[in-house]
Short mmCIF file of C-alpha atoms in Angstrom, two decimals:
data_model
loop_
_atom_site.label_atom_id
_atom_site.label_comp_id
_atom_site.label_asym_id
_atom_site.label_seq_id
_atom_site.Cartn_x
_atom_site.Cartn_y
_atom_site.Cartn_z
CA UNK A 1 99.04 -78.01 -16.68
CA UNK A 2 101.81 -79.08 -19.02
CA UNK A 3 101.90 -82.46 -17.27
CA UNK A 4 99.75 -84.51 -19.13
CA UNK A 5 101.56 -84.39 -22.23
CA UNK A 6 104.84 -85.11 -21.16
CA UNK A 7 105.11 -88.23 -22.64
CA UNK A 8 103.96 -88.22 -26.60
CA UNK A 9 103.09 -85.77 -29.29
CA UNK A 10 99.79 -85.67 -30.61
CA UNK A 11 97.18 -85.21 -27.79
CA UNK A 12 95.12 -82.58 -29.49
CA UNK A 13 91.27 -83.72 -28.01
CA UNK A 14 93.64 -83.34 -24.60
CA UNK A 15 94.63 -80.00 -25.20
CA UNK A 16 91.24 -78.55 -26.60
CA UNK A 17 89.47 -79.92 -23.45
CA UNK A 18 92.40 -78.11 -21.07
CA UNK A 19 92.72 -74.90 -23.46
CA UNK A 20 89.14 -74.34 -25.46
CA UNK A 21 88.73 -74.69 -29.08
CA UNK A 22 87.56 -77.24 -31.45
CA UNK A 23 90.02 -80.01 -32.46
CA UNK A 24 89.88 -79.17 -35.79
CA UNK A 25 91.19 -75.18 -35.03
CA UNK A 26 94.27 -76.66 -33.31
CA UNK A 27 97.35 -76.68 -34.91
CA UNK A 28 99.09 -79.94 -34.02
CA UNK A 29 103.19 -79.08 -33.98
CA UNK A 30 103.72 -81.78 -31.57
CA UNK A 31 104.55 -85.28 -33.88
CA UNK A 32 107.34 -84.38 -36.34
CA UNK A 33 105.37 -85.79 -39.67
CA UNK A 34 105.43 -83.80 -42.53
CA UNK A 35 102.96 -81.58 -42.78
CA UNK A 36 102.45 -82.59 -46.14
CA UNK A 37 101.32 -86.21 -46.39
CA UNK A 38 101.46 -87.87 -49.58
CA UNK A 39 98.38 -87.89 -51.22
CA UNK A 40 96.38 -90.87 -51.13
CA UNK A 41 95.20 -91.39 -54.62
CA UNK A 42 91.84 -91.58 -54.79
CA UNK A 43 91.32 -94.69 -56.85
CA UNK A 44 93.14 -96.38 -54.06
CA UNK A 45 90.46 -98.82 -52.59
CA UNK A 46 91.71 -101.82 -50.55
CA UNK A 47 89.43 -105.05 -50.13
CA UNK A 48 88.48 -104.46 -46.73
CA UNK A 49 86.14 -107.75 -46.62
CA UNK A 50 89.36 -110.11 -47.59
CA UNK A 51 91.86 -111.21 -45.26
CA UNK A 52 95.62 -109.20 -46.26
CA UNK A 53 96.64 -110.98 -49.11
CA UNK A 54 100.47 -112.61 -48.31
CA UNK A 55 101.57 -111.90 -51.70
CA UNK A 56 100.43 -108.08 -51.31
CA UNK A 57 102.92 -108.29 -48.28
CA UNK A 58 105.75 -109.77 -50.66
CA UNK A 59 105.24 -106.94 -52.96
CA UNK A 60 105.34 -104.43 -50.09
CA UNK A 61 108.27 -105.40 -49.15
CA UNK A 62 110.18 -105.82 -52.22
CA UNK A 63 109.40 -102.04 -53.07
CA UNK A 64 110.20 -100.67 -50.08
CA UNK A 65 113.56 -102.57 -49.54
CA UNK A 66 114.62 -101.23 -52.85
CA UNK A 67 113.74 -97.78 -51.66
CA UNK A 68 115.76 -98.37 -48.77
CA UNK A 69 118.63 -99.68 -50.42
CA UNK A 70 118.32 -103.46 -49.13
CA UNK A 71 118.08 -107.15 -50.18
CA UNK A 72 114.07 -107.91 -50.26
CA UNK A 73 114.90 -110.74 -47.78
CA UNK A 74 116.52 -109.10 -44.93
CA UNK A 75 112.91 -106.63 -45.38
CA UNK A 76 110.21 -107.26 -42.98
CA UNK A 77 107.10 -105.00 -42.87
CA UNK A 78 105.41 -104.53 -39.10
CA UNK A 79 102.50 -102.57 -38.04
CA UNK A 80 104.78 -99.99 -36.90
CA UNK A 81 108.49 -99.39 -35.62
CA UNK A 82 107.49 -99.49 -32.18
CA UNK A 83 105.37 -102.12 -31.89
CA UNK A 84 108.40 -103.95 -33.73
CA UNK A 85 111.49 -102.93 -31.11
CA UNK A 86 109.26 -104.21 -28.37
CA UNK A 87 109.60 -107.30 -29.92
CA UNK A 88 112.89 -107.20 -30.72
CA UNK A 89 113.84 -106.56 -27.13
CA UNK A 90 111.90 -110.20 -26.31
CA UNK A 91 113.25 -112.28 -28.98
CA UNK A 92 117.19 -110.81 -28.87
CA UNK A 93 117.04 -111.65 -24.85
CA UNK A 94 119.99 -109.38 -24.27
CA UNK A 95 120.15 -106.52 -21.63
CA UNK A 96 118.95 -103.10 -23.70
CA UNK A 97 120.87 -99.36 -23.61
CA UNK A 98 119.55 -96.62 -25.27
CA UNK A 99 121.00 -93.66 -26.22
CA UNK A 100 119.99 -90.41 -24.50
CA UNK A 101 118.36 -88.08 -24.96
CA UNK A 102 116.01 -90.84 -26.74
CA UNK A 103 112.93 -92.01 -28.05
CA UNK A 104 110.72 -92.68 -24.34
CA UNK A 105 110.13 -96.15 -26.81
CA UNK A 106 113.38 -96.85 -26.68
CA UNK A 107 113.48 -96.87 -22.68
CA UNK A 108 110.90 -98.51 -22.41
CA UNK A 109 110.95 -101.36 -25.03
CA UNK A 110 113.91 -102.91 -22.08
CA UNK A 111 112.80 -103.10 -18.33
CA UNK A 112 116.79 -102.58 -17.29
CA UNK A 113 117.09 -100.18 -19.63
CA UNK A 114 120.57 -97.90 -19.41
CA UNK A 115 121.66 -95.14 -20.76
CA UNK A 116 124.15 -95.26 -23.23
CA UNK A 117 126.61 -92.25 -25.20
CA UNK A 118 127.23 -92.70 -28.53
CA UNK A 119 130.80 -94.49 -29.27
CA UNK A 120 131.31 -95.76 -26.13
CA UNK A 121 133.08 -99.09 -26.12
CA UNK A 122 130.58 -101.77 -25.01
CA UNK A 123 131.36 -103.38 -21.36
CA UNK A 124 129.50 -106.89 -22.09
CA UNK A 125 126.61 -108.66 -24.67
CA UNK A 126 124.13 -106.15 -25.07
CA UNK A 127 121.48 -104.41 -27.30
CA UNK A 128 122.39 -100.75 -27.91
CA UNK A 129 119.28 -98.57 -29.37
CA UNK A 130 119.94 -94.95 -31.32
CA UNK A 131 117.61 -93.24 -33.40
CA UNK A 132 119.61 -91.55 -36.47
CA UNK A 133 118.52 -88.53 -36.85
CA UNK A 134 118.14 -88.48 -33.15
CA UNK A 135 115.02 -87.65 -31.63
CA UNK A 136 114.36 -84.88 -29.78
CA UNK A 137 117.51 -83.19 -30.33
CA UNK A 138 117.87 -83.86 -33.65
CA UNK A 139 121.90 -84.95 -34.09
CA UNK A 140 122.80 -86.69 -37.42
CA UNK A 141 125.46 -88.88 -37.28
CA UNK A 142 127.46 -90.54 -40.17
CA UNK A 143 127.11 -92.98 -41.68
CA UNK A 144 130.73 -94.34 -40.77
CA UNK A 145 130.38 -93.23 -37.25
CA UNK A 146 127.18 -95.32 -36.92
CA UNK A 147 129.27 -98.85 -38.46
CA UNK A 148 132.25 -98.25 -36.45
CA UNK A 149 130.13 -98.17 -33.27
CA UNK A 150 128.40 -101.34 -34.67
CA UNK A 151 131.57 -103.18 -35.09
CA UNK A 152 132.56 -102.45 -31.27
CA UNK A 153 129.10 -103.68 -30.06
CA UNK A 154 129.01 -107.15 -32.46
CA UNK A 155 132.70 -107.47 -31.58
CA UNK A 156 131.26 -108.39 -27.97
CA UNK A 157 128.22 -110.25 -29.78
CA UNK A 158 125.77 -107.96 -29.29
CA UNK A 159 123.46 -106.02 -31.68
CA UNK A 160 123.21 -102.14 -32.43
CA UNK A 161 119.80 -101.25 -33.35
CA UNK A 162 119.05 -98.32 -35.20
CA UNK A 163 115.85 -96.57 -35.63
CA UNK A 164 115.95 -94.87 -38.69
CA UNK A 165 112.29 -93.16 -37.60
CA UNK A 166 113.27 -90.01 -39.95
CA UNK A 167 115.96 -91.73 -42.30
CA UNK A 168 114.02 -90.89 -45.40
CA UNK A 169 114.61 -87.28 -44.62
CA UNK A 170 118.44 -87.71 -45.51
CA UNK A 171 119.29 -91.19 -47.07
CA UNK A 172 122.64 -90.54 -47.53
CA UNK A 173 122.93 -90.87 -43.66
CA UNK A 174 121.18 -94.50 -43.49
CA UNK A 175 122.92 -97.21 -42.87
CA UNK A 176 120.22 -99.73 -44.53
CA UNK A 177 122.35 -100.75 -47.16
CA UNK A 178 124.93 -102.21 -44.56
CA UNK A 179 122.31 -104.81 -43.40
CA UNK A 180 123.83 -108.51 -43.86
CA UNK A 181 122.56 -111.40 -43.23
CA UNK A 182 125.34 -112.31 -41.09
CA UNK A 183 125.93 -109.12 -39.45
CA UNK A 184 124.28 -108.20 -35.92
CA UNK A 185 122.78 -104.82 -36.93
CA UNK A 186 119.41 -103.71 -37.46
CA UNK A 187 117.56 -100.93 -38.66
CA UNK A 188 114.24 -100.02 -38.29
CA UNK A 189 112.41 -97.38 -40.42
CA UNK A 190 109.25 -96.16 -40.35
CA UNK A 191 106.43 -94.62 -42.80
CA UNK A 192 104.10 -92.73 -40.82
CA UNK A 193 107.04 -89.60 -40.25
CA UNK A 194 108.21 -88.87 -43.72
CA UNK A 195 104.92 -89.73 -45.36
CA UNK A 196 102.95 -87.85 -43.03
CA UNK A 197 100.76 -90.65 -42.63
CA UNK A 198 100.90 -91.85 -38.98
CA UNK A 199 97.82 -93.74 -38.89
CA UNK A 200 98.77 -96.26 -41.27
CA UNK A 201 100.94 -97.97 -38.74
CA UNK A 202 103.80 -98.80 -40.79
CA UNK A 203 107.29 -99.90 -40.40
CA UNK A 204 110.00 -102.31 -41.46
CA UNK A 205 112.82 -103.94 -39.57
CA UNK A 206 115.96 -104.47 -41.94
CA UNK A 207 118.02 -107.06 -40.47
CA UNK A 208 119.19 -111.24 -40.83
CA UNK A 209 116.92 -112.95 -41.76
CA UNK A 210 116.32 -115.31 -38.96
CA UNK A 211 115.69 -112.72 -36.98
CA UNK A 212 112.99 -111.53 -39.11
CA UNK A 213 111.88 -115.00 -39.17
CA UNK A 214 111.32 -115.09 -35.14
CA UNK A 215 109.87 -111.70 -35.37
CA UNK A 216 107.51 -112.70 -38.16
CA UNK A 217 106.66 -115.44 -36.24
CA UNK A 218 105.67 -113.92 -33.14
CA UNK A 219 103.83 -111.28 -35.26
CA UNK A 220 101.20 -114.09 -36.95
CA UNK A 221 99.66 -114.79 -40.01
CA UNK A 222 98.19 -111.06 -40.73
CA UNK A 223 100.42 -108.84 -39.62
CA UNK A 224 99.85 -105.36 -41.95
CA UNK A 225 96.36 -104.37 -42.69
CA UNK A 226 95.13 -104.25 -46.13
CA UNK A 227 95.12 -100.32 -46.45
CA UNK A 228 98.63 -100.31 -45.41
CA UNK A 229 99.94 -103.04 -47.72
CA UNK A 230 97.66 -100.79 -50.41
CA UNK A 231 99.16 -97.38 -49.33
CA UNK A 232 102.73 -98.52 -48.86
CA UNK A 233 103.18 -100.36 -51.58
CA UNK A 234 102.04 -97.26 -53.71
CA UNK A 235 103.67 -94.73 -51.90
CA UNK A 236 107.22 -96.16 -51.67
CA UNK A 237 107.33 -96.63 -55.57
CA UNK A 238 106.28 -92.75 -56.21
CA UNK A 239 109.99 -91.48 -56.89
CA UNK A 240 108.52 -88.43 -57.93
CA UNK A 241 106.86 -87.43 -54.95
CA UNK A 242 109.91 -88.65 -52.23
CA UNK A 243 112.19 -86.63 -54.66
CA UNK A 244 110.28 -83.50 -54.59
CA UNK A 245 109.67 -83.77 -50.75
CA UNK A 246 113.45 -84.13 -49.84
CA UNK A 247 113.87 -81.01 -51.61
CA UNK A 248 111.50 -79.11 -50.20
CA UNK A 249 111.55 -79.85 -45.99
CA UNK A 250 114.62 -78.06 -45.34
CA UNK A 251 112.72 -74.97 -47.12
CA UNK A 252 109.90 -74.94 -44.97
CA UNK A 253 111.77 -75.55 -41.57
CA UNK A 254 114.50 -72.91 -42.57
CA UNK A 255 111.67 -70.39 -42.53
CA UNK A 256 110.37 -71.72 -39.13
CA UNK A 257 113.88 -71.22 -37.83
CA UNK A 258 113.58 -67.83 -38.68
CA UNK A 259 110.62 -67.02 -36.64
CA UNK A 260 112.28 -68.86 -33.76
CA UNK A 261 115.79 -66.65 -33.65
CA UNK A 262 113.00 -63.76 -34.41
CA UNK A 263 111.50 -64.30 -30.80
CA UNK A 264 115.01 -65.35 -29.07
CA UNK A 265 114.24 -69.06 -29.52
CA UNK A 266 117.51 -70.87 -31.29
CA UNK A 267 116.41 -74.00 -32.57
CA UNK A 268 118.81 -76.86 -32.62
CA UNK A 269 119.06 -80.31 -35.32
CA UNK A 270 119.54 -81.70 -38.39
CA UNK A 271 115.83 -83.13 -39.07
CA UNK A 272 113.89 -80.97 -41.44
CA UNK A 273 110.70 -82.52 -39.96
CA UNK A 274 110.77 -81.01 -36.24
CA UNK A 275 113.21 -78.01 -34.54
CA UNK A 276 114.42 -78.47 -30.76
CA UNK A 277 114.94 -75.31 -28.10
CA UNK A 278 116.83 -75.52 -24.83
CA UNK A 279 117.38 -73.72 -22.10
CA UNK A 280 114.18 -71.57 -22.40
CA UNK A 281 110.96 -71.05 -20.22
CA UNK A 282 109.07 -73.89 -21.88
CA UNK A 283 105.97 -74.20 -19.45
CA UNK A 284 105.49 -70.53 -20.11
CA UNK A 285 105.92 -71.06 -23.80
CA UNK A 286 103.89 -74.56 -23.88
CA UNK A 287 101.36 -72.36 -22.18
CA UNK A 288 101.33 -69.15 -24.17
CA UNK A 289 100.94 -71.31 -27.38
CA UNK A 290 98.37 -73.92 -25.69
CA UNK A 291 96.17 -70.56 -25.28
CA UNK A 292 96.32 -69.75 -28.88
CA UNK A 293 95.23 -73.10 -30.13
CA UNK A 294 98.89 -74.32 -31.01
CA UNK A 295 100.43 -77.92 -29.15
CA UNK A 296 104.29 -78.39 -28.82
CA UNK A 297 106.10 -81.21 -27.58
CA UNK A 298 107.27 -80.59 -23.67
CA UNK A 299 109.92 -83.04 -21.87
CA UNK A 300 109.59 -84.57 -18.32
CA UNK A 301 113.17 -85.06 -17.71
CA UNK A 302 114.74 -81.56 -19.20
CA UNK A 303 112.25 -79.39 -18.50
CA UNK A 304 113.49 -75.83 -20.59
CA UNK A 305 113.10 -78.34 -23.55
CA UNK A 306 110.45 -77.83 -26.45
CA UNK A 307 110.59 -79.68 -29.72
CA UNK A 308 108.55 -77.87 -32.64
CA UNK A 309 107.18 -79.67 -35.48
CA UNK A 310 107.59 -77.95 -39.02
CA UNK A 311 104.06 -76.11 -40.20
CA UNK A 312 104.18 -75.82 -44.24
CA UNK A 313 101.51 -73.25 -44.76
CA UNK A 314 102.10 -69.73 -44.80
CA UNK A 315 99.08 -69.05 -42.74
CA UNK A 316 100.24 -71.88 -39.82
CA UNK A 317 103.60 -70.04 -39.67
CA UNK A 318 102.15 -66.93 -39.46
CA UNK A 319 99.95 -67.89 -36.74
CA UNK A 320 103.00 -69.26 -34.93
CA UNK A 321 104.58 -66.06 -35.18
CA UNK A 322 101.96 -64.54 -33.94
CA UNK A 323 101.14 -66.61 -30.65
CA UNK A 324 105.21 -66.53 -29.97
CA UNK A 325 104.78 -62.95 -30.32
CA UNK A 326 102.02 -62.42 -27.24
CA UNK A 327 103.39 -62.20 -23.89
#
């Protein structure tokens, strides 16, 4: 039963047709985004019957690579992260490591994909992929720890990538603003997890810029629909709003670590946006939670694994409570 969602969050039609309910009664714990999107203004109304406008693309990316901390020209906007380190992984031509546990992305974005453990010193030219906070597990590394690693892998003239996924959660741990032009690291970062707006199929690499010329290339003329260039644009330059979210996502996943520990659950990371548990009975669990309407993230390789996303309402974490509470 838990097979079919093995490999990504966010198969809620899935799980209704396996489990009953309506989509819309499901609580989806199964992505990481903030359960709190930013609000889409309503005066917000792109030109759908024009072609993206290039300029809007320049603008994009000149707010967002001062959010990040990064020269507008080592900036480029893709239609998300993803989509972006599969092209990477053509255009660098390099033999690809991830780091594990990973994204399943990040595996498969390299069809000799190896594993690789963070620090170790590099054997040859390759591409090395981490995700920072790491994902599922949740580790934070420093920032330091991160550029020394970087320095061993360029040192053999190959590239560190680093997907920055859930960097906006704690942007004192990026490593954007260490993006050079001459350098061989890049970042990626994506909008959909922090924003809580996945559909918008958003990301940026950070990185020299001919590399982002290649990858702009290969991407076309039109590569970020008008809604996101609209959305992006507006969202990365509301200070207000980014502020007041950093501040509160450790408060609501504190209080979901609390019903965890309350039903002998310990949940493990560093990312306020989703909680991991170990060595428990996570088919029963997936299971006991599928029949109350609620989807979880399950793992194929480690398979007492179960990553929560972070509910903010009282009346979602009461309900989790609840189903955690039956059986």
């Amino acid at each position: 039963m838990i097979g079919q969602f093995l490999h990504h969050g966010g198969r809620v039609a899935e799980a209704a047709r396996l489990f009953g309910g309506a989509v819309d009664d499901w609580l989806d714990l199964s992505t990481g985004l903030n359960p709190r999107p930013w609000p889409v203004p309503a005066d917000l109304m792109p030109d759908w019957h024009a072609l993206p406008d290039p300029e809007a693309l320049t603008v994009l990316e000149s707010v967002a690579a001062r959010h990040f901390g990064v020269d507008p020209a080592l900036c480029c906007a893709v239609p998300g992260s993803e989509a972006a380190l599969r092209q990477l992984a053509r255009l660098l031509d390099l033999p690809g490591r991830a780091l594990v546990p990973a994204y399943r992305s990040h595996l498969e974005a390299f069809a000799q994909s190896r594993p690789a453990h963070f620090g170790e010193e590099p054997q040859e030219r390759e591409v090395v992929v981490m995700a920072n906070p790491n994902n599922p597990d949740g580790v934070l590394r420093s920032p330091g720890d991160v550029l020394g690693w970087s320095a061993q892998i360029e040192r053999q003239g190959g590239w560190l990538i680093v997907d920055e996924a859930f960097g906006d959660c704690r942007a004192d741990a990026s490593v954007a603003g260490a993006v050079t032009a001459t350098g061989r690291l890049l970042v990626l970062r994506s909008f959909g997890k922090f924003f809580g707006l996945a559909g918008v199929r958003l990301g940026f690499v950070l990185g020299p810029a001919h590399v982002l010329a290649a990858l702009r290339q290969a991407m076309g003329s039109w590569p970020i629909h008008a809604g996101a260039l609209a959305i992006g644009t507006r969202a990365y330059a509301d200070a207000d709003w980014i502020a007041e979210t950093r501040q509160a996502l450790p408060l609501h996943v504190e209080r979901m670590d609390r019903i965890l520990r309350r039903h002998g659950l310990e949940p493990q990371g560093s990312c306020p946006l989703f909680r991991l548990v170990t060595g428990c009975a996570a088919g029963e669990v997936f299971e006991r939670l599928g029949r109350a309407h609620i989807l979880v993230r399950p793992f194929e390789q480690f398979p007492d694994w179960l990553r929560f996303g972070v509910p903010a309402e009282e009346a979602a974490l009461a309900r989790l409570d609840a189903a955690l509470g039956h059986g």
